[in-house]
Short mmCIF file of C-alpha atoms (C1' of nucleotides) in Angstrom, two decimals:
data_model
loop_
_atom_site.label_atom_id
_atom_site.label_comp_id
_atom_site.label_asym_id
_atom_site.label_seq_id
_atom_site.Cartn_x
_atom_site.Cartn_y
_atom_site.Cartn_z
CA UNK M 105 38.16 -17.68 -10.73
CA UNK M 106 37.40 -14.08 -10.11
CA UNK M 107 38.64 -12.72 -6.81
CA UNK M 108 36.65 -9.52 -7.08
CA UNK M 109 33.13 -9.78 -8.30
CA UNK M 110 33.55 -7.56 -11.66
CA UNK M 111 30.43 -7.84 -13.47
CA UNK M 112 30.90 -7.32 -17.65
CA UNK M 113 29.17 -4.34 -19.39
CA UNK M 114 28.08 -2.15 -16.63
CA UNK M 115 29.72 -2.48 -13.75
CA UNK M 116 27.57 -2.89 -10.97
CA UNK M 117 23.98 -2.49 -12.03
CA UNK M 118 22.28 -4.18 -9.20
CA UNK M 119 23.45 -0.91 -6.95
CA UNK M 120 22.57 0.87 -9.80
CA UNK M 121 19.26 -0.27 -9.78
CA UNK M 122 18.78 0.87 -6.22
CA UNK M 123 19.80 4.30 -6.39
CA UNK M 124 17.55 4.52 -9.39
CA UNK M 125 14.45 3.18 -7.66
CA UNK M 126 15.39 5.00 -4.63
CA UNK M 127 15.25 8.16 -6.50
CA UNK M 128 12.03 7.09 -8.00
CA UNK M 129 10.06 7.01 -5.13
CA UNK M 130 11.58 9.86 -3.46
CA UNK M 131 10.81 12.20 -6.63
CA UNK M 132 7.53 10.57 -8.24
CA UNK M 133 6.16 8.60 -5.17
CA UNK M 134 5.94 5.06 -3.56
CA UNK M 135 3.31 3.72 -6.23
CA UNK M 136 5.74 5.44 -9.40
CA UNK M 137 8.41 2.77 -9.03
CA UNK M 138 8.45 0.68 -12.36
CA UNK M 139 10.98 -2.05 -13.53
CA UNK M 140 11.38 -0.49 -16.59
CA UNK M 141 11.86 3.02 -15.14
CA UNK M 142 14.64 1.72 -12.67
CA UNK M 143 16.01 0.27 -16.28
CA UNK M 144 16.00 2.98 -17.86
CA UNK M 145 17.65 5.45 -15.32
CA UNK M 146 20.35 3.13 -14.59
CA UNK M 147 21.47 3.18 -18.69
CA UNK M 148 19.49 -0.27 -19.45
CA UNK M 149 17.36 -2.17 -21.12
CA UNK M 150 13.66 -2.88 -19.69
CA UNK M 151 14.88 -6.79 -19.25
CA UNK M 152 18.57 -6.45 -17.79
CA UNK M 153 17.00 -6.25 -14.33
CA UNK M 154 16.09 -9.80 -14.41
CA UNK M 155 19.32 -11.21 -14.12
CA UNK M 156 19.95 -9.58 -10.87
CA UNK M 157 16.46 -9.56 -9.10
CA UNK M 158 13.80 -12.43 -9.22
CA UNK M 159 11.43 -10.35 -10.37
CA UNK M 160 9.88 -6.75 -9.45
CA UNK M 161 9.46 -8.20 -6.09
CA UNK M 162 12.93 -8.48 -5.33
CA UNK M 163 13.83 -4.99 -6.85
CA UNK M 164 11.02 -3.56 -4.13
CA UNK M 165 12.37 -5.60 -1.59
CA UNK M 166 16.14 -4.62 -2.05
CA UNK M 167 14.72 -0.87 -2.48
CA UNK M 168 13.23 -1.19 1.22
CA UNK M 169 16.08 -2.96 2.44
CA UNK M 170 18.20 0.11 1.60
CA UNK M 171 15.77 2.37 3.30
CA UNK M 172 16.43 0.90 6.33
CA UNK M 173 19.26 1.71 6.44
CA UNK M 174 18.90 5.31 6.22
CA UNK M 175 16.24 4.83 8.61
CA UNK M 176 18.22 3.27 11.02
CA UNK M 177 20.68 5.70 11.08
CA UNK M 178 17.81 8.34 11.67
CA UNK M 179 16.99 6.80 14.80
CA UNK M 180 20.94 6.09 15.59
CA UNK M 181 21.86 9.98 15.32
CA UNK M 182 19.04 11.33 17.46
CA UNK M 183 21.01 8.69 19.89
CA UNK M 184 23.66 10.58 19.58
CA UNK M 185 22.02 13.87 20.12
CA UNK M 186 20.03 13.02 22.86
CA UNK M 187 23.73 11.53 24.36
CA UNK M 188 25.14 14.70 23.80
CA UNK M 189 22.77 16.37 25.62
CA UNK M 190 23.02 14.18 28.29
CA UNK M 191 19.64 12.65 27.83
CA UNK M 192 20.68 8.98 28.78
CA UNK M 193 18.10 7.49 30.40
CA UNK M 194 16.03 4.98 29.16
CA UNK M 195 12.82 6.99 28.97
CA UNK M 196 14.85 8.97 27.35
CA UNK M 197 16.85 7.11 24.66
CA UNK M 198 13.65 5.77 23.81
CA UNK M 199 12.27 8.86 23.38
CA UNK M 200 15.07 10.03 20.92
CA UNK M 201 14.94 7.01 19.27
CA UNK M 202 11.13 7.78 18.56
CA UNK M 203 11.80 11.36 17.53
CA UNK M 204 14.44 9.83 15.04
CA UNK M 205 11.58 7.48 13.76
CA UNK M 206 9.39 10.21 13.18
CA UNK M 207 11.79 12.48 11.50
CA UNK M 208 13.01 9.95 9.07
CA UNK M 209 8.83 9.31 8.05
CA UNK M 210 8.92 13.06 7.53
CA UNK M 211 11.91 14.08 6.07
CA UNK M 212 11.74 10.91 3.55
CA UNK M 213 8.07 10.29 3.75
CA UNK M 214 7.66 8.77 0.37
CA UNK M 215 10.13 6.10 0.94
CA UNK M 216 8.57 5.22 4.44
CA UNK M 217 5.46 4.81 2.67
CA UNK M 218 7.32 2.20 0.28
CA UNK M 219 9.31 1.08 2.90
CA UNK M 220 5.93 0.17 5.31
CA UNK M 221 3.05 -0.52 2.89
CA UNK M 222 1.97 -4.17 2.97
CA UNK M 223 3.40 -5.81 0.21
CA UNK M 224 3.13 -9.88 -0.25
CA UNK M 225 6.84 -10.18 -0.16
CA UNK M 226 6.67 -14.10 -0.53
CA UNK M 227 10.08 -14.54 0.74
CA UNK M 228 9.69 -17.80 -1.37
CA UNK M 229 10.06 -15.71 -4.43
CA UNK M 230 12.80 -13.39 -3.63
CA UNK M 231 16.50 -14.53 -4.73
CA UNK M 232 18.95 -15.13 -1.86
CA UNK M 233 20.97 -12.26 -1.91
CA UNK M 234 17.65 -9.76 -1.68
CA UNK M 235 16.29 -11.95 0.91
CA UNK M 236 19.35 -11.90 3.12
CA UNK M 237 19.64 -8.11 2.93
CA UNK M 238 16.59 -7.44 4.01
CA UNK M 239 16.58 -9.39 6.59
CA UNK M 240 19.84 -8.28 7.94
CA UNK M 241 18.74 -4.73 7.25
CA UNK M 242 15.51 -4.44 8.55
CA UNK M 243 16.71 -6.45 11.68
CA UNK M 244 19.21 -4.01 11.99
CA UNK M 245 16.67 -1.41 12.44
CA UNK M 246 14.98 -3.10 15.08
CA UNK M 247 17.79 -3.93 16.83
CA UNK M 248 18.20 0.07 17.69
CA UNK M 249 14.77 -0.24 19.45
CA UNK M 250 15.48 -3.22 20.93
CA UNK M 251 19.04 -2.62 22.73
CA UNK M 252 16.73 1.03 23.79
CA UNK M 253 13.79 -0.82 25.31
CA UNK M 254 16.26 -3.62 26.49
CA UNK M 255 16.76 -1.97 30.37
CA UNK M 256 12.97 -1.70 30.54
CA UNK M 257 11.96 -5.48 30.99
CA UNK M 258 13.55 -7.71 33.03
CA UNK M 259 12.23 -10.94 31.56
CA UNK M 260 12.12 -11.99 28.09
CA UNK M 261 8.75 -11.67 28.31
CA UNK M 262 8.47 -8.29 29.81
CA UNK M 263 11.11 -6.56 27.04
CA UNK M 264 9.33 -8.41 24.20
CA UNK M 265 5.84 -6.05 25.85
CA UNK M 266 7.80 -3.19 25.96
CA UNK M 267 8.87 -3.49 22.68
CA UNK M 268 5.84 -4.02 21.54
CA UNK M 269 4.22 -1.12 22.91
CA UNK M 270 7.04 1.56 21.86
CA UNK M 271 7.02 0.11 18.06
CA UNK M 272 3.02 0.20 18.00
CA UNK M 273 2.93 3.31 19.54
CA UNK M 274 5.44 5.24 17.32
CA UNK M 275 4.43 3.42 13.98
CA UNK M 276 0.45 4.25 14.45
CA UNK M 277 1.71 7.71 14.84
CA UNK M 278 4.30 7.81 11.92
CA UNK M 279 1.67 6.06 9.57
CA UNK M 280 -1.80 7.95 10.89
CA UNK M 281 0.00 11.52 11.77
CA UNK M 282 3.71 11.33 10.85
CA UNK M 283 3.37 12.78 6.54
CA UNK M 284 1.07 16.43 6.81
CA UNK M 285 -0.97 14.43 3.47
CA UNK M 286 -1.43 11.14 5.05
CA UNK M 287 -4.87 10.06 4.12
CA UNK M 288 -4.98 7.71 6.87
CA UNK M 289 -5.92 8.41 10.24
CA UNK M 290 -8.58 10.49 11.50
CA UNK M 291 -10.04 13.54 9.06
CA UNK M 292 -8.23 16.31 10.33
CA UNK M 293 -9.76 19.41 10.33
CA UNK M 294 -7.04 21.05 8.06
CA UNK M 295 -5.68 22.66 11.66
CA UNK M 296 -1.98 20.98 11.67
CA UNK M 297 -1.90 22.73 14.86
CA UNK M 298 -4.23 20.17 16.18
CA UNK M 299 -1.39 17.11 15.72
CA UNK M 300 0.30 16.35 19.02
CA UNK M 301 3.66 16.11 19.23
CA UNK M 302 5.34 12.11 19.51
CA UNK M 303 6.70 13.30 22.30
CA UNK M 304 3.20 14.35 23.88
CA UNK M 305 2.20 11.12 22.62
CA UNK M 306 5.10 9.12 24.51
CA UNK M 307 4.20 10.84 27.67
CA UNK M 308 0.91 9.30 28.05
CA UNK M 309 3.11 5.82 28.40
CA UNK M 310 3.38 4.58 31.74
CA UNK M 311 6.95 4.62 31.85
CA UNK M 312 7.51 2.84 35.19
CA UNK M 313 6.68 -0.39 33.16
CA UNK M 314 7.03 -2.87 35.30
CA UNK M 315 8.63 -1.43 38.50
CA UNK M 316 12.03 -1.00 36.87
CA UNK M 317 12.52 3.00 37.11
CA UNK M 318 12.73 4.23 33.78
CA UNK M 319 14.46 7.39 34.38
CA UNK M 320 17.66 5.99 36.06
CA UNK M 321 20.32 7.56 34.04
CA UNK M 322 23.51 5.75 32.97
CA UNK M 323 23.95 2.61 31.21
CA UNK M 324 21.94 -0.44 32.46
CA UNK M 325 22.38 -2.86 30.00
CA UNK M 326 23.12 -6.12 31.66
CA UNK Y 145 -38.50 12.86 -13.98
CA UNK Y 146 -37.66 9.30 -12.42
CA UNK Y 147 -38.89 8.92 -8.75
CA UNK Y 148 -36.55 5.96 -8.07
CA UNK Y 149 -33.03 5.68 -9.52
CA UNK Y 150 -33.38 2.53 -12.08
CA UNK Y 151 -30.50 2.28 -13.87
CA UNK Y 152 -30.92 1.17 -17.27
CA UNK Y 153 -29.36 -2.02 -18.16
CA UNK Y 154 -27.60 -3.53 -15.24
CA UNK Y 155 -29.52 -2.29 -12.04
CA UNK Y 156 -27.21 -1.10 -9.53
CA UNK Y 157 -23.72 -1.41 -11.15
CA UNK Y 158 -22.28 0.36 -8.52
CA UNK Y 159 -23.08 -1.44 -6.09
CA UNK Y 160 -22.34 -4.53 -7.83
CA UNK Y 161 -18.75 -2.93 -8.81
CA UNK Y 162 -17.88 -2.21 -5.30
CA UNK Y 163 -19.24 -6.09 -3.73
CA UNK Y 164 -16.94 -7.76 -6.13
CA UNK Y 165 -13.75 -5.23 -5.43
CA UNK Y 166 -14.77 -6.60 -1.65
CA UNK Y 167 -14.75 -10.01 -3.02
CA UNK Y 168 -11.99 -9.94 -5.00
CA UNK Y 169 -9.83 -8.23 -2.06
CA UNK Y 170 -11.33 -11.07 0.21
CA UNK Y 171 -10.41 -13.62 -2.09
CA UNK Y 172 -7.05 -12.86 -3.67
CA UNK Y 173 -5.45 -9.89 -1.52
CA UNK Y 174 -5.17 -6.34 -1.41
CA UNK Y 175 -2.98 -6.30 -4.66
CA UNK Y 176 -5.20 -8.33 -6.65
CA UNK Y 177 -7.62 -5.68 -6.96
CA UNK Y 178 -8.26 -4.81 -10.89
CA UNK Y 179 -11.17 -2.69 -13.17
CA UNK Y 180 -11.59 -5.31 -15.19
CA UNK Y 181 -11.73 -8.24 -13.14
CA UNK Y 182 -14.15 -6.13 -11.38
CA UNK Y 183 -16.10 -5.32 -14.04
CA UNK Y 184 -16.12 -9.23 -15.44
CA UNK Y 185 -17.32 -10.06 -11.78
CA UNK Y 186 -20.30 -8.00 -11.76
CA UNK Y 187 -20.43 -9.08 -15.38
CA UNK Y 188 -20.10 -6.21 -17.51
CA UNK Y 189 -17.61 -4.98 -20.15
CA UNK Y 190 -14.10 -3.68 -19.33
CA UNK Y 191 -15.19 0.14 -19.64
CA UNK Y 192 -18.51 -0.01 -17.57
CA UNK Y 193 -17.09 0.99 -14.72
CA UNK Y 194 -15.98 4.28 -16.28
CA UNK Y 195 -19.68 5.55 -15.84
CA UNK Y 196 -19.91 5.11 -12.45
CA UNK Y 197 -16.21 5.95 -11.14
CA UNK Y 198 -13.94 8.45 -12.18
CA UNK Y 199 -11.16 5.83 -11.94
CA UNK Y 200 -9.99 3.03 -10.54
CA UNK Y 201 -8.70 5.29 -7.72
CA UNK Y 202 -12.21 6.28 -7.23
CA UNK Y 203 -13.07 2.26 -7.39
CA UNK Y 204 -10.12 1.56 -4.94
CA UNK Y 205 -12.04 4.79 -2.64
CA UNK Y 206 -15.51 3.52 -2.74
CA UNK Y 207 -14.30 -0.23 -1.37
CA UNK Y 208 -12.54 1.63 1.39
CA UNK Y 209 -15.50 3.56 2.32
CA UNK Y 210 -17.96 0.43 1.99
CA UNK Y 211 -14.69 -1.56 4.41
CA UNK Y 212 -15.23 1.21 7.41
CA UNK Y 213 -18.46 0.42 7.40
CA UNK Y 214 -17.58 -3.41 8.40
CA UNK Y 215 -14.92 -1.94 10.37
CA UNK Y 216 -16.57 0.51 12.74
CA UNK Y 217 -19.17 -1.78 12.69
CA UNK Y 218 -16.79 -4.21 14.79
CA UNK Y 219 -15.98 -1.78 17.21
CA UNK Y 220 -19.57 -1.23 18.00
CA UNK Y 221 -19.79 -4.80 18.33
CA UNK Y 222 -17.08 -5.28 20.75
CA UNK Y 223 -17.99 -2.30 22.51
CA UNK Y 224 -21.75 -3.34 23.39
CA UNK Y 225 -20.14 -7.07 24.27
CA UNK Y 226 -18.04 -4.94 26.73
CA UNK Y 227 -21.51 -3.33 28.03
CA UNK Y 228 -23.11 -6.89 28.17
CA UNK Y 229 -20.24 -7.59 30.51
CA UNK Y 230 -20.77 -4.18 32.57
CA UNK Y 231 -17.55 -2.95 31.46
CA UNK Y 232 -18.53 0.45 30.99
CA UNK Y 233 -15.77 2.94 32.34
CA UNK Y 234 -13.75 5.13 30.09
CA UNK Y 235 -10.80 2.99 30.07
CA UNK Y 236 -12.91 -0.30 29.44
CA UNK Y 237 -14.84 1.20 26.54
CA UNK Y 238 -11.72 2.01 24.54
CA UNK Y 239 -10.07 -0.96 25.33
CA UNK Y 240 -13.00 -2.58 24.08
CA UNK Y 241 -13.29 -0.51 20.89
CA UNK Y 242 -9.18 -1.62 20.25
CA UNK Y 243 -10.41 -5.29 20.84
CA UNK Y 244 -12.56 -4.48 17.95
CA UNK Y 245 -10.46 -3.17 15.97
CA UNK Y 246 -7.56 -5.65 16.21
CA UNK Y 247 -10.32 -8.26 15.97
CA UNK Y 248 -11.44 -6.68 12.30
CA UNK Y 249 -7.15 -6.52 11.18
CA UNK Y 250 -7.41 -10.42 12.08
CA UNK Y 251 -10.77 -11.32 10.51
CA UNK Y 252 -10.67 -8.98 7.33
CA UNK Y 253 -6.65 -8.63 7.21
CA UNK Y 254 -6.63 -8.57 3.27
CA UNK Y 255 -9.08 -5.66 3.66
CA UNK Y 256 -7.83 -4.13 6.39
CA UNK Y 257 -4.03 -3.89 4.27
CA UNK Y 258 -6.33 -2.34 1.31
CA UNK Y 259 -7.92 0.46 3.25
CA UNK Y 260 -5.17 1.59 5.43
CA UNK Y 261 -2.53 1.35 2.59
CA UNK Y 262 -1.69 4.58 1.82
CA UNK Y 263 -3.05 5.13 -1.18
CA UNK Y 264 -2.61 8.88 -2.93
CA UNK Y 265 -5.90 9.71 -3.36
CA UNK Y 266 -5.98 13.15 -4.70
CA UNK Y 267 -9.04 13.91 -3.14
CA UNK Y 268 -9.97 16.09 -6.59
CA UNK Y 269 -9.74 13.34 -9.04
CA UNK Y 270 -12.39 11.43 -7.01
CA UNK Y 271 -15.85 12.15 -8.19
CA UNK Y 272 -18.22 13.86 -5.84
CA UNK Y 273 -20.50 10.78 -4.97
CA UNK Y 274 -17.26 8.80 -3.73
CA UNK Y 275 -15.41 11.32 -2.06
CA UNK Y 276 -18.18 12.30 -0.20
CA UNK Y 277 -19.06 8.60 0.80
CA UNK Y 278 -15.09 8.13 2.32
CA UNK Y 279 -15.71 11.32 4.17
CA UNK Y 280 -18.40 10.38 5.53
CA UNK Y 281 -17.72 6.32 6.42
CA UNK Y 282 -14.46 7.13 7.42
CA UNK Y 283 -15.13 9.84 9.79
CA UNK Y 284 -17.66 7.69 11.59
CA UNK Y 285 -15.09 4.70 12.35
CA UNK Y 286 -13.28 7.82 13.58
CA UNK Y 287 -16.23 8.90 15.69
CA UNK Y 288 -16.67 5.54 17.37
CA UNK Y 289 -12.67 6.31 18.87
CA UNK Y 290 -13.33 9.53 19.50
CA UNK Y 291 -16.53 8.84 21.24
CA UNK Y 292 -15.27 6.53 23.41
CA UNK Y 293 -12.11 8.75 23.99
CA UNK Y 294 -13.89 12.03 25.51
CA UNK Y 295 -14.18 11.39 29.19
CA UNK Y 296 -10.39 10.96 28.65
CA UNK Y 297 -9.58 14.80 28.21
CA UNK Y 298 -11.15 18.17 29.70
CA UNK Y 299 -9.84 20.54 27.00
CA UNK Y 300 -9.94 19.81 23.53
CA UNK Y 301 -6.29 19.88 22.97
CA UNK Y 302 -6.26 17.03 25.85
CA UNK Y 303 -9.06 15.10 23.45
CA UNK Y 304 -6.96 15.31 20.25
CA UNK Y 305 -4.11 13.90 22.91
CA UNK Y 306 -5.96 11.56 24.07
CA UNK Y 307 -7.15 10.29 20.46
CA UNK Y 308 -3.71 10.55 19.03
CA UNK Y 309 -2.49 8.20 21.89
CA UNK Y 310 -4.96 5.40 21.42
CA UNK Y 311 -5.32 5.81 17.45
CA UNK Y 312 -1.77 5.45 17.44
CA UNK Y 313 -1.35 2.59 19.88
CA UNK Y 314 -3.73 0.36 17.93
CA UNK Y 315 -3.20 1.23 14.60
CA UNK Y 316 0.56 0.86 14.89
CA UNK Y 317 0.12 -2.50 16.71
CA UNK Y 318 -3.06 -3.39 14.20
CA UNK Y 319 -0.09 -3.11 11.34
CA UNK Y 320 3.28 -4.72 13.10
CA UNK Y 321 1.57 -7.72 14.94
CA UNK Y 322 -2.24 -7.86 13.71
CA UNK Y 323 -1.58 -10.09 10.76
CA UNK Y 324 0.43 -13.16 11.45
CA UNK Y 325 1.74 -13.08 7.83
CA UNK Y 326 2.89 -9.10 8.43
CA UNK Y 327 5.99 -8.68 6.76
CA UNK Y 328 6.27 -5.36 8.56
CA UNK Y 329 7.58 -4.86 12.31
CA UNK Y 330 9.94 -6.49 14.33
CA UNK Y 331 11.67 -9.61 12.54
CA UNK Y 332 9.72 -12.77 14.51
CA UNK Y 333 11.90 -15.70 15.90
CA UNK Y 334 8.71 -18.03 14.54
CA UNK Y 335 7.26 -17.30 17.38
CA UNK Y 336 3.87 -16.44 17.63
CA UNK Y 337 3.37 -16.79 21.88
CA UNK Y 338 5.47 -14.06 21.84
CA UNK Y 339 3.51 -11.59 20.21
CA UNK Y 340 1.73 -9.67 23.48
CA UNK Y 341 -1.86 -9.19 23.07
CA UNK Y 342 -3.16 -5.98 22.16
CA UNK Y 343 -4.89 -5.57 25.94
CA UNK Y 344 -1.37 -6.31 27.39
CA UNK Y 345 -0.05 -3.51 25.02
CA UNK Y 346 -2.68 -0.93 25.76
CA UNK Y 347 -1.78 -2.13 29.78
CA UNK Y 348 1.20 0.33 29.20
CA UNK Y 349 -0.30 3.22 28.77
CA UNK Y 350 -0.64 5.68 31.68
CA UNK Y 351 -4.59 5.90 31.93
CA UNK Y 352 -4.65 8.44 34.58
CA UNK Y 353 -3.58 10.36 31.53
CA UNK Y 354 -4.58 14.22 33.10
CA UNK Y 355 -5.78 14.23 36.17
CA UNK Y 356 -9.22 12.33 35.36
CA UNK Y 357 -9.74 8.99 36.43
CA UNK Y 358 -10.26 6.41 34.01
CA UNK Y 359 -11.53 3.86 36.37
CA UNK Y 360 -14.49 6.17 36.89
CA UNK Y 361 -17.64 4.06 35.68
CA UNK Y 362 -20.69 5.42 34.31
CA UNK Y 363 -21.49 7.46 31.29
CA UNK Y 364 -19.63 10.98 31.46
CA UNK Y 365 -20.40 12.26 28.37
CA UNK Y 366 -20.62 15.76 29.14
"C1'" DG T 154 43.12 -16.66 -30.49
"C1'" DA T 155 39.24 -19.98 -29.33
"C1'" DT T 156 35.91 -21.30 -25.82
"C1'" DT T 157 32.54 -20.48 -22.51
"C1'" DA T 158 29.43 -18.45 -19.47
"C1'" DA T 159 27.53 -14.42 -17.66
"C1'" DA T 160 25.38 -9.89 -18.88
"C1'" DA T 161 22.55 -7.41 -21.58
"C1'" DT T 162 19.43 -6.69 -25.78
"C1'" DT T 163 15.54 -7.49 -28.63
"C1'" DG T 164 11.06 -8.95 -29.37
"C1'" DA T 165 6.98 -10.87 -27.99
"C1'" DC T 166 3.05 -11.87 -24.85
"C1'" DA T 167 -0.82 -11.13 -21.63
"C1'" DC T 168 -2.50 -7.86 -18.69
"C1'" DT T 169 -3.46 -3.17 -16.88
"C1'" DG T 170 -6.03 1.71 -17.00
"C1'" DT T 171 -7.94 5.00 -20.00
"C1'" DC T 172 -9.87 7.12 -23.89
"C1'" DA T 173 -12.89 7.68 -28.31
"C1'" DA T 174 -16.49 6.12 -30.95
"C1'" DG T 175 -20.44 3.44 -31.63
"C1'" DT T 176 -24.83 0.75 -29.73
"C1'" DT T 177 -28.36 -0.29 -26.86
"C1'" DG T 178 -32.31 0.59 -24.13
"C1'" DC T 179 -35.20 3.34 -21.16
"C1'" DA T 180 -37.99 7.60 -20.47
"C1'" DA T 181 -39.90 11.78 -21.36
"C1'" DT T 182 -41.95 14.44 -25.09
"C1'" DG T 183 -44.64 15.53 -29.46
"C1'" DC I 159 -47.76 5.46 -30.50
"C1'" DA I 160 -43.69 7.18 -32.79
"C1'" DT I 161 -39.81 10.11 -31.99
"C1'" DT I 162 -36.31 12.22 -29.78
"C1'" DG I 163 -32.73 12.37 -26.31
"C1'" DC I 164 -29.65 10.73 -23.18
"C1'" DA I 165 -27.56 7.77 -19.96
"C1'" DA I 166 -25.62 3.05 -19.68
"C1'" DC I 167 -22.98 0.03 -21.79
"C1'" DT I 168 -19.94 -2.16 -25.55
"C1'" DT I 169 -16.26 -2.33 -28.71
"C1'" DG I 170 -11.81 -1.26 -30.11
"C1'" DA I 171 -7.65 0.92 -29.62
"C1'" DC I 172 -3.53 2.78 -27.18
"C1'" DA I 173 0.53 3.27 -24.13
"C1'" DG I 174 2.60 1.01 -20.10
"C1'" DT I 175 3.49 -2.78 -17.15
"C1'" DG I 176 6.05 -7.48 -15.77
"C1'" DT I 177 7.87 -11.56 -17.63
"C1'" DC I 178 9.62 -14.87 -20.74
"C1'" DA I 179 12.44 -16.87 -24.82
"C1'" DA I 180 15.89 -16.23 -28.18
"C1'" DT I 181 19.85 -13.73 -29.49
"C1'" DT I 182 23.94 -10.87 -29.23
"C1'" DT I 183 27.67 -8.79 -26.73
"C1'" DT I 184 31.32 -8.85 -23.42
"C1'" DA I 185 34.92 -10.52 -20.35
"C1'" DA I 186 37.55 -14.05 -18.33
"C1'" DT I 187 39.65 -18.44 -19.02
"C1'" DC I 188 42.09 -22.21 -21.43
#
DNA sequence: GATTAAAATTGACACTGTCAAGTTGCAATG
DNA sequence: CATTGCAACTTGACAGTGTCAATTTTAATC
């Protein structure tokens, strides 16, 4: 009985497999990732993949998962900043976290492509192991919004609405405004200049929800 | 010199290419999309297509184009039910118009995912007739926002605001919560009542957004 | 050292997009 | 009308893709 999982000829080639596809995307695009490339640039053969992922699928899946967690950390060190500025209020922690969303579309706007493109992930197909860690990542990721938004509702109810309207609001602008060649969103007349800031967008939020004061500062988390 | 455009052989293979890409989408999802099944659809051989469309990125544009039709077409739809209704001020028209276009994410979501996938379509390896025709269909779904959005804003930077806001709002809540199968946004505890509505979402936003009153009825299209 | 099971390789298959060459059929020209 | 010309379409091939079955290699165990 093994004590420490110490897989035979290459040593970890699941991780492997990762990194490669996460280098992939970020150098040849979101629609560039191939089985057989990830094979190849992790010292494989096209078929060794299939004994750690179910299929493509699952490589995708694991690839996305691992993006969240860069992305996560995006949001969680504009936190910080925004803490060390002393910008603790709820409007504004949101507000960081949002800038942190947008940066991490921008500054790794390939893989947030990958990450967010509708793919029929039938959870069905997608070994255990991939399934758990995106779901563990990815809920990770929310949870940063979440505990941000949490002092804005004070029902159930009411948070699950604010949460709502923060995640729409900043994901319609990463996806339509947040990569300079999106191809989405409205046909810019090639004047970047014209794109308002998220921040300009945030502001036209009613922040004063629901009669809770979103600009106490300190800590309201109950 | 031909008065009227009869095509030789099949008719309108165009056409026919880009009502069984619609089809196909329809029928089997966004990823199902293939030349060649298109092409057996409409009943011609593998390489037919290859006269009419540069590739099959210039396929994939064409169905997007011919989809904004159906989709603006939606938002015109729920905006004159909104008129029917006398709902007619600034705020009610775009509220109306995101109705819409929540309402065509639900009905055509395998479409929907298709068009607003981002795709990279180097605008230069699209043929003339195509790119023009996504131009032009896309920019008039556009139009139907923007329309709507004018009395919103006195300055044009205060319009792009304005249109950045909304676009955002719905589009990012069109992708997280529009399709109950998403595999995108927040991780769902299975359950579906707790998904706000889109109205209840757009409820947030400040629509006294500069100084001009949304509330104001009429038309005050300058 | 022999056994055994996992890890990885090799080879094959159907399917994809794209290209080159050949065929068909319509339309304008003589 | 016969001929020429050209666009529409077909056929065949090619490199890649994901996936599967059969085989070989490797590492841990008895």
């Amino acid at each position: 009985m093994t004590q420490k999982k110490r897989p035979h000829h290459h040593g970890n080639l699941r991780e492997a497999l990762i990194l490669a596809g996460l280098e992939i995307v970020r150098s040849e695009g979101p629609d560039a990732l191939t089985l057989r490339k990830c094979a190849l640039r992790a010292g494989v053969s096209h078929a060794a993949p299939a004994h750690h992922f179910n299929g493509v699928t699952s490589l995708r899946t694991a690839i996305i998962a691992r993006g969240h967690r860069i992305f996560a950390q995006s949001m969680r060190d504009a936190l910080a900043d925004a803490a060390n500025r002393s910008a603790t209020s709820p409007k504004e922690q949101v507000t960081a976290i949002c800038v942190g969303y947008i940066n991490f579309a921008q500054t790794h706007s390939a893989l947030f492509k990958f990450m967010f493109q509708p793919h029929d992930q039938d959870f069905t197909k997608i070994d255990a192991v991939t399934s758990d860690e995106i779901r563990r990542d990815a809920g990770r990721s929310y949870e940063v919004l979440r505990t941000a938004c949490h002092p804005l509702g004070t029902t159930e109810k009411e948070r699950a609405q604010v949460e709502a309207t923060i995640w729409s609001m900043v994901h319609g602008y990463a996806m339509l405004f947040g990569d300079a060649n999106s191809n989405l969103g409205p046909p810019r007349p090639d004047r970047p200049e014209s794109i308002p800031a998220i921040t300009d967008v945030l502001a036209n939020l009613n922040w004063s929800f629901l009669g809770k004061n979103a600009d106490s500062k300190g800590n309201s988390q109950e």
